[in-house]
């Protein structure tokens, strides 16, 4: 999927801003045809969650209505015009000038409507109805009836089956954009290298009736490689050979520029630019290999989370989080527990971070009731995540779920199918899921990596770190003995209330958190089959209210929610940062 870009053939306009907004507490908006125009509205910032912008928004999961007006921007005339939402959580229904464009389920991934026939020169009325209600047959699920065989039923309020606040709203930018009548529809890149030559395989999708020329120009590091061919039907594949290749890796995130042009009778009719990082990723025995060399990642799980904006797109916070990870010596993260913004992913390529890209499938359970809908959503998310992020060199694996409650037998076939589905969509990257079951996670037989979350010394062996470390090392050895695949410890950590100190260390103190993380890291870094360790979490984050979440916060961050270091941040930096 090509992110909208502007050049002599394409235009983009961001229509984010202060939109008209109102809640629909009686859920009467559809019946009363609010999509023809809202009354009694107040301004609300787009993009951002609505929950922390308005006092009445706190635990309100909708429905709510947005509206904005826009004129057809210059340069848009006689072009194909599209409307793109980068993320709306959870269900969005969209009308333009009173006509329904459609609806979309699921946050954190983009959706697009072609609006060419419905757009007017002036004063187009865009209305969006959004609700983020928690339902057992949704993904992520909520309001799940208690069943000892299933989900951990954290007594959260709002009743989420996952540990982060269920923020709602139009949470990322909304874009108007054009593409030519005969466009470059999509591009899929895959890279490898042979000794000092890089190889970039480029699959270009065009419209059936485009029979002109496709020209590729790859430039970078003193190289310029040009190749062109007549377009085949819908898909044309070209391979570029790059001499003296500069490989992409965290230390040297070398990126090339790839210009793709379509020419009809020698006249350019479309063009897009992509950045290309040439690297390989593979699993071989117990090793995860980047460019043929085994790696041991160090990093974090994190959340797109910040005061007031909630889960809203905040460029300065993205920069700050990368700066924190660079400062502490991290080289990787998992997009827990949902795909992050397009811009965050572009920066991972540019700054050199390895990313395990995860779908929004957290809190899955496998009771038959509602399972078909949960499966449908998981397939939709897997497909759209891979379509969106397949060209990022930083993305080195796909995680199809976090902590599914896989006790029931239906889980095994559910994931076998989903893993096969993902592999069909992308043959170049390892596919995995993240489990808390460890040895009992039967789906690790089908995944390429073993990703486990472990909280010994926190949820078990509380206050007893030596026992916790002992149990950790035994557990990891047993898991490796059974599955013989690289293991990523995708979560480990402890809550530390900022400013809480204790000597000797005790739970919730910064000292205890720092000691736990140091002890885990010393064990993990010494295990040859451990391909990575991700601390939970980079920063403290908002979650739902519960007796185990003081003021609705998860304090496992090594930085505070305002991005200031705790003792653990300094301790990890000593362990990780190579000066
Ligand atoms: C789980 C889960 C996280 C959660 C963490 C915790 O491992 O994956 O989303 O926040 O535990 O309990 O802190």
XYZ file of C-alpha atoms and ligand atoms in Angstrom:
592
model
C 0.000 0.000 0.000
C 1.543 3.306 -1.067
C 1.135 6.085 1.506
C -0.363 9.155 -0.224
C 2.388 11.336 -1.681
C 2.395 14.600 -3.592
C 4.317 15.220 -6.817
C 3.524 16.458 -10.331
C 1.034 13.588 -10.760
C -0.394 13.207 -7.265
C -1.802 15.584 -4.642
C -2.364 15.182 -0.879
C -4.228 17.382 1.616
C -4.406 16.680 5.357
C -7.889 17.666 6.575
C -7.146 17.041 10.266
C -7.887 19.934 12.620
C -10.718 21.003 14.944
C -13.803 19.120 13.790
C -17.398 19.517 15.055
C -18.137 16.789 17.585
C -20.937 15.478 19.811
C -21.733 12.353 21.766
C -24.825 10.348 20.936
C -25.776 9.162 24.424
C -29.237 7.990 23.332
C -27.833 6.379 20.180
C -30.426 8.262 18.161
C -28.142 9.789 15.516
C -28.754 7.212 12.816
C -32.536 7.339 13.254
C -32.475 11.140 13.283
C -30.205 11.204 10.195
C -27.392 13.186 11.824
C -25.303 12.285 8.815
C -27.082 15.082 6.969
C -25.387 17.541 9.322
C -24.780 17.742 13.095
C -26.330 20.218 15.509
C -25.307 21.139 19.091
C -21.664 20.313 18.466
C -18.407 21.348 20.170
C -14.894 21.457 18.662
C -12.659 18.397 19.113
C -9.055 17.896 17.998
C -8.481 15.425 15.153
C -6.312 13.340 15.332
C -6.595 12.321 19.001
C -8.724 10.128 21.226
C -11.794 11.911 22.579
C -11.645 10.344 26.061
C -9.146 12.706 27.732
C -10.015 15.840 25.725
C -13.428 16.235 27.310
C -14.459 15.736 30.928
C -17.613 13.956 29.686
C -15.517 11.739 27.421
C -13.542 9.796 30.034
C -15.187 6.359 30.048
C -17.496 7.117 27.155
C -16.836 4.588 24.374
C -19.418 6.131 22.047
C -21.242 6.317 19.754
C -20.087 9.839 18.923
C -20.274 11.927 15.767
C -17.704 14.084 13.947
C -18.174 16.462 11.039
C -16.037 18.757 8.932
C -16.411 20.642 5.682
C -13.866 21.038 2.875
C -13.630 22.487 -0.645
C -12.055 20.512 -3.476
C -8.389 21.579 -3.191
C -6.561 22.981 -6.234
C -5.034 20.332 -8.451
C -7.718 17.805 -7.493
C -9.981 18.565 -10.463
C -10.341 15.784 -13.113
C -8.354 13.367 -10.916
C -9.409 10.285 -8.994
C -9.994 11.549 -5.435
C -9.696 9.389 -2.307
C -10.364 9.854 1.407
C -8.028 7.989 3.802
C -8.363 7.527 7.572
C -5.028 6.357 9.017
C -6.787 4.978 12.107
C -10.216 5.185 13.733
C -10.986 3.068 16.802
C -13.164 0.986 16.691
C -16.105 1.151 14.259
C -16.355 4.066 11.807
C -19.297 4.863 9.518
C -18.631 7.586 6.954
C -20.941 9.859 4.919
C -20.027 12.464 2.320
C -22.678 15.066 1.423
C -25.288 12.859 3.078
C -24.360 9.759 1.078
C -22.935 6.779 2.999
C -19.427 5.874 1.762
C -19.219 2.767 3.944
C -17.897 1.575 7.275
C -14.721 0.101 8.758
C -14.051 -2.066 11.832
C -10.819 -2.030 13.805
C -8.359 0.628 14.880
C -4.706 1.253 14.030
C -4.855 0.348 10.326
C -5.866 2.616 7.432
C -8.994 2.507 5.320
C -9.796 4.367 2.111
C -12.882 5.405 0.135
C -12.813 6.601 -3.477
C -14.996 9.715 -3.495
C -14.517 10.916 -7.071
C -18.175 10.732 -8.104
C -19.507 12.140 -4.809
C -17.245 15.171 -4.385
C -18.385 18.782 -5.025
C -16.261 21.832 -5.864
C -17.218 23.524 -2.590
C -18.409 22.825 0.933
C -18.287 19.046 1.001
C -19.815 17.768 4.248
C -17.933 14.844 5.797
C -19.696 13.127 8.735
C -18.248 10.202 10.734
C -19.995 8.127 13.408
C -17.529 6.329 15.732
C -18.010 3.833 18.554
C -15.422 1.870 20.517
C -17.791 -0.368 22.458
C -16.213 -3.466 24.038
C -17.779 -6.683 22.742
C -16.782 -10.349 23.176
C -16.878 -11.039 19.419
C -14.628 -8.097 18.562
C -10.815 -8.024 18.432
C -9.600 -6.930 20.880
C -12.482 -8.320 22.933
C -14.194 -6.828 25.937
C -17.200 -7.401 28.155
C -16.236 -11.088 28.115
C -18.443 -13.112 30.480
C -16.299 -14.744 33.190
C -15.246 -18.308 32.437
C -12.402 -19.906 34.435
C -11.372 -21.823 31.292
C -10.894 -18.639 29.339
C -9.676 -15.141 29.504
C -8.075 -13.718 32.575
C -11.026 -11.679 33.631
C -9.276 -8.658 34.981
C -11.981 -6.744 36.696
C -11.205 -3.718 34.583
C -13.490 -0.745 34.122
C -14.147 -0.110 31.246
C -14.332 -3.959 30.942
C -11.473 -4.551 28.490
C -9.854 -7.983 28.119
C -6.528 -6.214 27.609
C -4.317 -4.001 29.709
C -4.462 -0.561 28.097
C -7.186 2.077 28.071
C -9.720 1.468 25.247
C -9.269 4.944 23.761
C -11.653 5.850 20.943
C -11.888 8.286 18.112
C -10.207 9.463 14.932
C -6.712 8.882 16.305
C -4.459 9.464 13.270
C -4.483 11.902 10.295
C -7.318 12.080 7.740
C -6.100 12.710 4.196
C -7.655 13.691 0.873
C -5.513 12.605 -2.040
C -5.507 12.036 -5.799
C -3.994 9.439 -8.060
C -3.863 9.522 -11.892
C -6.456 7.739 -14.002
C -3.880 5.014 -14.815
C -1.855 4.824 -11.566
C 0.836 2.744 -9.968
C -1.601 0.791 -7.798
C 0.859 -0.946 -5.471
C 4.532 -1.889 -5.121
C 6.019 -4.866 -3.268
C 9.743 -4.919 -2.516
C 11.946 -7.767 -1.409
C 15.699 -7.515 -0.976
C 18.736 -9.770 -0.697
C 22.425 -9.604 -1.543
C 25.168 -11.730 -3.098
C 28.641 -10.780 -1.835
C 28.883 -7.012 -2.540
C 25.840 -6.760 -4.828
C 22.398 -5.896 -3.504
C 19.318 -7.271 -5.274
C 15.989 -5.413 -5.115
C 12.999 -7.323 -6.482
C 10.202 -4.882 -7.334
C 6.662 -6.051 -8.126
C 4.574 -3.233 -9.596
C 0.798 -3.466 -9.826
C -0.868 -1.362 -12.564
C -4.326 -1.157 -14.128
C -5.175 -3.807 -16.688
C -5.259 -1.408 -19.613
C -1.912 0.262 -18.907
C 0.381 -0.982 -21.650
C 3.083 1.669 -21.416
C 6.593 1.706 -19.930
C 7.604 1.203 -16.315
C 10.893 2.869 -15.339
C 12.742 2.285 -12.066
C 15.551 4.572 -10.900
C 17.339 3.559 -7.719
C 19.854 6.047 -6.303
C 22.057 6.256 -3.224
C 25.642 6.181 -1.991
C 27.050 7.207 -5.356
C 25.072 4.567 -7.230
C 22.344 5.035 -9.864
C 20.621 1.984 -11.274
C 17.967 2.424 -14.001
C 15.778 -0.282 -15.499
C 12.645 -0.130 -17.628
C 10.257 -2.542 -19.292
C 6.862 -2.611 -20.977
C 4.108 -3.294 -18.451
C 2.748 -6.824 -18.399
C -0.871 -7.307 -17.371
C -1.622 -6.348 -13.768
C 1.744 -7.165 -12.273
C 5.265 -6.484 -13.586
C 8.390 -7.681 -11.793
C 11.780 -6.038 -12.195
C 15.027 -6.914 -10.401
C 17.645 -4.226 -9.735
C 21.273 -5.095 -9.014
C 23.038 -2.602 -6.733
C 26.860 -2.695 -6.816
C 28.906 -1.977 -3.657
C 25.715 -2.364 -1.722
C 25.307 -0.568 1.630
C 23.214 -2.999 3.678
C 20.534 -1.805 6.093
C 21.008 -2.595 9.800
C 20.441 -0.800 13.133
C 23.988 0.562 13.263
C 23.944 1.736 9.634
C 20.343 2.132 8.441
C 21.329 2.783 4.829
C 18.325 3.740 2.698
C 18.191 4.112 -1.059
C 15.639 6.148 -3.014
C 13.555 4.255 -5.561
C 11.619 6.309 -8.129
C 8.969 4.390 -10.051
C 7.531 6.034 -13.194
C 4.819 5.066 -15.639
C 5.231 6.424 -19.179
C 2.605 6.406 -21.888
C 3.962 7.207 -25.362
C 7.124 8.406 -23.593
C 5.117 10.875 -21.449
C 5.322 10.363 -17.669
C 1.790 9.789 -16.335
C 2.533 8.694 -12.769
C 5.415 8.515 -10.322
C 6.029 7.437 -6.717
C 9.120 7.458 -4.488
C 9.850 4.677 -1.992
C 12.787 4.290 0.364
C 14.545 0.926 0.146
C 16.622 -0.750 2.859
C 18.530 -3.739 1.510
C 18.725 -6.501 4.119
C 17.801 -10.118 4.739
C 16.108 -11.701 7.746
C 15.937 -15.432 8.386
C 15.606 -18.084 11.091
C 18.246 -20.783 11.015
C 18.180 -23.405 13.777
C 18.242 -21.524 17.058
C 19.360 -18.241 15.509
C 17.629 -15.187 14.090
C 19.870 -13.888 11.292
C 19.982 -10.299 10.040
C 22.106 -10.114 6.875
C 23.334 -13.597 7.695
C 24.556 -12.671 11.174
C 22.881 -13.857 14.381
C 21.309 -11.078 16.454
C 20.219 -10.607 20.045
C 17.806 -7.695 20.218
C 17.331 -5.442 23.226
C 14.331 -3.192 23.450
C 10.793 -2.673 24.575
C 7.123 -3.084 24.280
C 5.490 0.356 24.368
C 2.130 2.055 23.804
C 0.991 4.950 21.686
C -0.147 6.754 24.789
C 0.217 10.253 26.169
C -1.721 12.533 28.503
C -4.737 14.294 26.942
C -4.163 12.935 23.426
C -4.741 9.358 24.613
C -3.798 7.117 21.661
C -3.606 10.140 19.319
C -0.887 10.664 16.765
C 1.741 12.950 18.359
C 4.898 13.536 16.291
C 6.984 15.046 19.152
C 6.243 12.019 21.355
C 7.316 9.691 18.557
C 10.627 11.546 18.304
C 11.012 11.578 22.091
C 10.431 7.800 22.333
C 13.017 7.082 19.674
C 15.415 9.391 21.500
C 14.785 7.543 24.780
C 15.397 4.182 23.089
C 18.593 5.483 21.477
C 19.750 6.964 24.833
C 19.214 3.689 26.681
C 20.892 1.570 23.983
C 17.821 -0.243 22.614
C 17.749 -1.443 19.006
C 14.225 -2.843 18.660
C 10.587 -2.871 19.737
C 7.347 -4.736 19.177
C 4.306 -2.718 18.099
C 2.335 -3.719 21.197
C -0.549 -4.411 20.963
C -1.578 -2.947 17.626
C 0.079 -1.515 14.489
C 1.719 1.857 15.134
C 1.404 4.927 12.909
C 2.800 4.918 9.371
C 5.147 7.700 10.434
C 6.535 5.680 13.394
C 7.317 2.858 10.963
C 9.056 5.189 8.473
C 11.255 6.481 11.303
C 12.195 2.926 12.335
C 13.631 2.492 8.824
C 15.415 5.832 8.989
C 16.782 5.520 12.555
C 17.617 1.819 12.391
C 15.262 -0.033 14.755
C 14.212 -3.662 14.316
C 10.448 -4.052 14.621
C 8.183 -6.983 15.362
C 4.949 -5.711 13.812
C 1.897 -6.910 15.732
C -1.788 -6.980 14.815
C -4.484 -5.689 17.227
C -5.244 -9.310 18.270
C -4.736 -9.058 22.016
C -6.895 -10.859 24.586
C -8.183 -13.484 22.109
C -10.179 -16.374 23.539
C -11.531 -19.444 21.759
C -14.986 -20.134 23.090
C -17.081 -21.024 20.008
C -19.482 -18.131 20.626
C -18.246 -15.168 18.567
C -15.149 -17.039 17.403
C -15.999 -16.780 13.684
C -16.131 -12.992 13.947
C -12.901 -12.854 15.926
C -11.268 -15.035 13.261
C -12.621 -12.828 10.460
C -11.166 -9.739 12.146
C -7.796 -11.435 12.760
C -7.524 -12.307 9.063
C -8.519 -8.770 8.075
C -5.903 -7.300 10.447
C -3.170 -9.699 9.304
C -3.822 -8.908 5.630
C -3.962 -5.148 6.116
C -0.934 -5.020 8.417
C 1.196 -6.909 5.873
C -0.145 -4.824 2.962
C 0.683 -1.619 4.855
C 4.110 -2.512 6.304
C 5.572 -5.061 3.875
C 8.168 -2.652 2.406
C 9.753 -1.527 5.691
C 13.288 -2.949 6.148
C 12.794 -2.355 9.892
C 9.956 -4.910 10.048
C 11.633 -8.260 10.656
C 8.702 -10.390 11.830
C 4.901 -10.472 12.076
C 3.258 -11.159 15.434
C -0.310 -12.352 14.879
C -1.476 -12.116 18.492
C -0.459 -11.159 22.010
C -1.257 -13.522 24.875
C -4.138 -15.462 23.327
C -5.928 -17.623 25.880
C -5.057 -20.764 23.946
C -6.262 -23.311 26.505
C -9.161 -24.408 24.295
C -8.479 -26.851 21.435
C -9.839 -24.417 18.811
C -6.732 -22.243 19.272
C -4.382 -24.666 17.517
C -6.207 -24.722 14.169
C -7.059 -21.001 14.495
C -3.377 -20.078 14.555
C -2.234 -22.778 12.128
C -4.554 -21.225 9.528
C -3.632 -17.666 10.427
C 0.116 -18.393 10.244
C -0.303 -20.064 6.851
C -2.384 -17.080 5.686
C 0.356 -14.652 6.768
C 3.088 -16.720 5.100
C 1.161 -16.674 1.829
C 0.993 -12.872 2.021
C 4.701 -12.492 2.840
C 7.221 -15.265 2.203
C 10.164 -13.128 3.322
C 9.635 -12.708 7.085
C 9.282 -14.973 10.126
C 5.733 -15.269 11.521
C 5.024 -15.669 15.209
C 2.615 -15.019 18.073
C 3.338 -13.977 21.651
C 2.204 -16.338 24.381
C 2.215 -16.588 28.152
C 1.730 -20.375 27.994
C 5.299 -21.201 27.056
C 5.650 -25.013 26.952
C 1.890 -25.459 26.631
C 1.559 -23.065 23.635
C 0.939 -25.643 20.929
C 1.023 -23.005 18.191
C 4.767 -22.624 18.700
C 5.018 -25.830 16.692
C 3.769 -23.808 13.696
C 5.466 -20.436 14.279
C 8.983 -19.485 13.180
C 9.955 -17.867 16.498
C 9.004 -18.582 20.120
C 7.878 -15.369 21.811
C 6.987 -15.571 25.499
C 6.071 -13.059 28.202
C 7.345 -13.825 31.693
C 6.689 -12.072 35.024
C 8.433 -14.285 37.563
C 9.198 -12.039 40.518
C 6.026 -10.047 39.895
C 2.817 -11.984 39.285
C 4.477 -15.062 40.786
C 7.366 -15.316 43.305
C 6.446 -11.765 44.379
C 9.320 -10.107 46.225
C 11.565 -13.136 45.750
C 13.972 -12.307 42.893
C 16.498 -15.163 43.371
C 13.664 -17.724 43.053
C 12.286 -15.832 40.082
C 15.620 -15.865 38.255
C 16.056 -19.556 38.967
C 12.609 -20.305 37.564
C 13.224 -18.133 34.508
C 16.389 -19.889 33.446
C 14.876 -23.353 33.892
C 11.714 -22.338 32.029
C 13.598 -20.931 29.030
C 15.840 -23.995 28.759
C 12.774 -26.269 28.822
C 10.979 -24.213 26.156
C 14.032 -24.257 23.920
C 14.486 -28.010 24.445
C 10.901 -28.573 23.289
C 10.645 -26.184 20.325
C 14.302 -25.755 19.245
C 13.576 -22.297 17.834
C 15.001 -18.866 18.663
C 13.294 -17.470 21.757
C 12.339 -13.820 22.219
C 11.413 -12.792 25.727
C 8.851 -10.311 24.474
C 7.823 -9.038 27.902
C 9.301 -8.942 31.372
C 9.164 -6.254 34.040
C 7.749 -4.871 37.236
C 5.690 -1.877 38.245
C 7.619 0.967 39.901
C 5.721 3.952 41.196
C 7.842 6.972 40.160
C 9.721 8.289 43.191
C 8.990 5.208 45.320
C 12.284 3.957 46.840
C 13.057 1.156 49.257
C 16.180 -0.373 50.722
C 16.211 -3.291 50.721
C 14.230 -3.168 47.443
C 10.576 -4.126 47.607
C 7.829 -4.406 44.984
C 6.659 -1.106 43.441
C 9.972 0.564 44.324
C 12.295 1.759 41.582
C 15.072 -0.353 43.101
C 13.044 -3.567 42.809
C 12.202 -2.855 39.162
C 15.856 -2.123 38.349
C 17.080 -5.285 40.123
C 14.485 -7.461 38.390
C 15.342 -6.125 34.924
C 19.089 -6.435 35.516
C 18.705 -10.010 36.750
C 16.594 -11.000 33.754
C 18.976 -9.354 31.283
C 22.012 -11.137 32.758
C 20.253 -14.487 32.268
C 18.871 -13.704 28.819
C 22.050 -12.249 27.344
C 23.920 -15.408 28.311
C 21.498 -17.788 26.518
C 22.675 -18.471 22.901
C 19.123 -19.304 21.769
C 17.704 -15.993 23.034
C 17.263 -13.760 19.980
C 15.957 -10.825 21.931
C 14.689 -9.341 25.167
C 11.996 -6.670 25.277
C 11.306 -4.954 28.578
C 7.694 -4.236 29.443
C 7.341 -1.237 29.115
C 9.233 1.735 27.697
C 6.934 4.202 29.513
C 4.170 4.111 32.124
C 0.810 4.103 30.364
C -2.895 4.569 30.949
C -5.008 1.492 31.390
C -8.520 0.823 32.644
C -9.304 1.076 36.341
C -8.737 -1.986 38.525
C -7.541 -2.824 42.008
C -4.150 -3.780 40.566
C -3.829 -0.574 38.526
C -3.456 2.450 40.857
C -5.198 5.483 39.271
C -5.723 3.403 36.120
C -2.014 3.289 35.386
C 0.401 0.529 34.488
C 3.684 1.587 36.089
C 6.000 -0.957 34.391
C 7.619 1.793 32.346
C 11.330 2.406 32.804
C 10.368 5.984 31.955
C 7.384 7.853 33.358
C 4.351 8.651 31.171
C 5.918 12.121 30.741
C 9.088 10.371 29.443
C 11.408 10.974 32.451
C 13.824 8.203 33.561
C 13.347 5.991 36.613
C 16.298 4.210 38.269
C 15.744 1.236 35.920
C 16.391 3.416 32.869
C 19.856 4.308 34.164
C 20.513 0.679 35.107
C 19.545 -0.620 31.646
C 21.607 2.075 29.955
C 24.661 0.838 31.870
C 23.933 -2.695 30.635
C 22.982 -1.843 27.045
C 24.600 1.376 25.850
C 27.876 0.865 24.074
C 29.585 4.247 24.337
C 0.844 -8.881 29.784
C 0.339 -8.109 28.607
C 0.573 -6.621 28.704
C 0.296 -6.157 30.132
C 1.324 -6.831 31.015
C 1.168 -6.399 32.492
O 1.992 -9.547 29.468
O 0.878 -8.559 27.365
O -0.298 -5.962 27.788
O 0.367 -4.744 30.245
O 1.112 -8.234 30.988
O 0.454 -7.098 33.195
O 1.751 -5.370 32.839
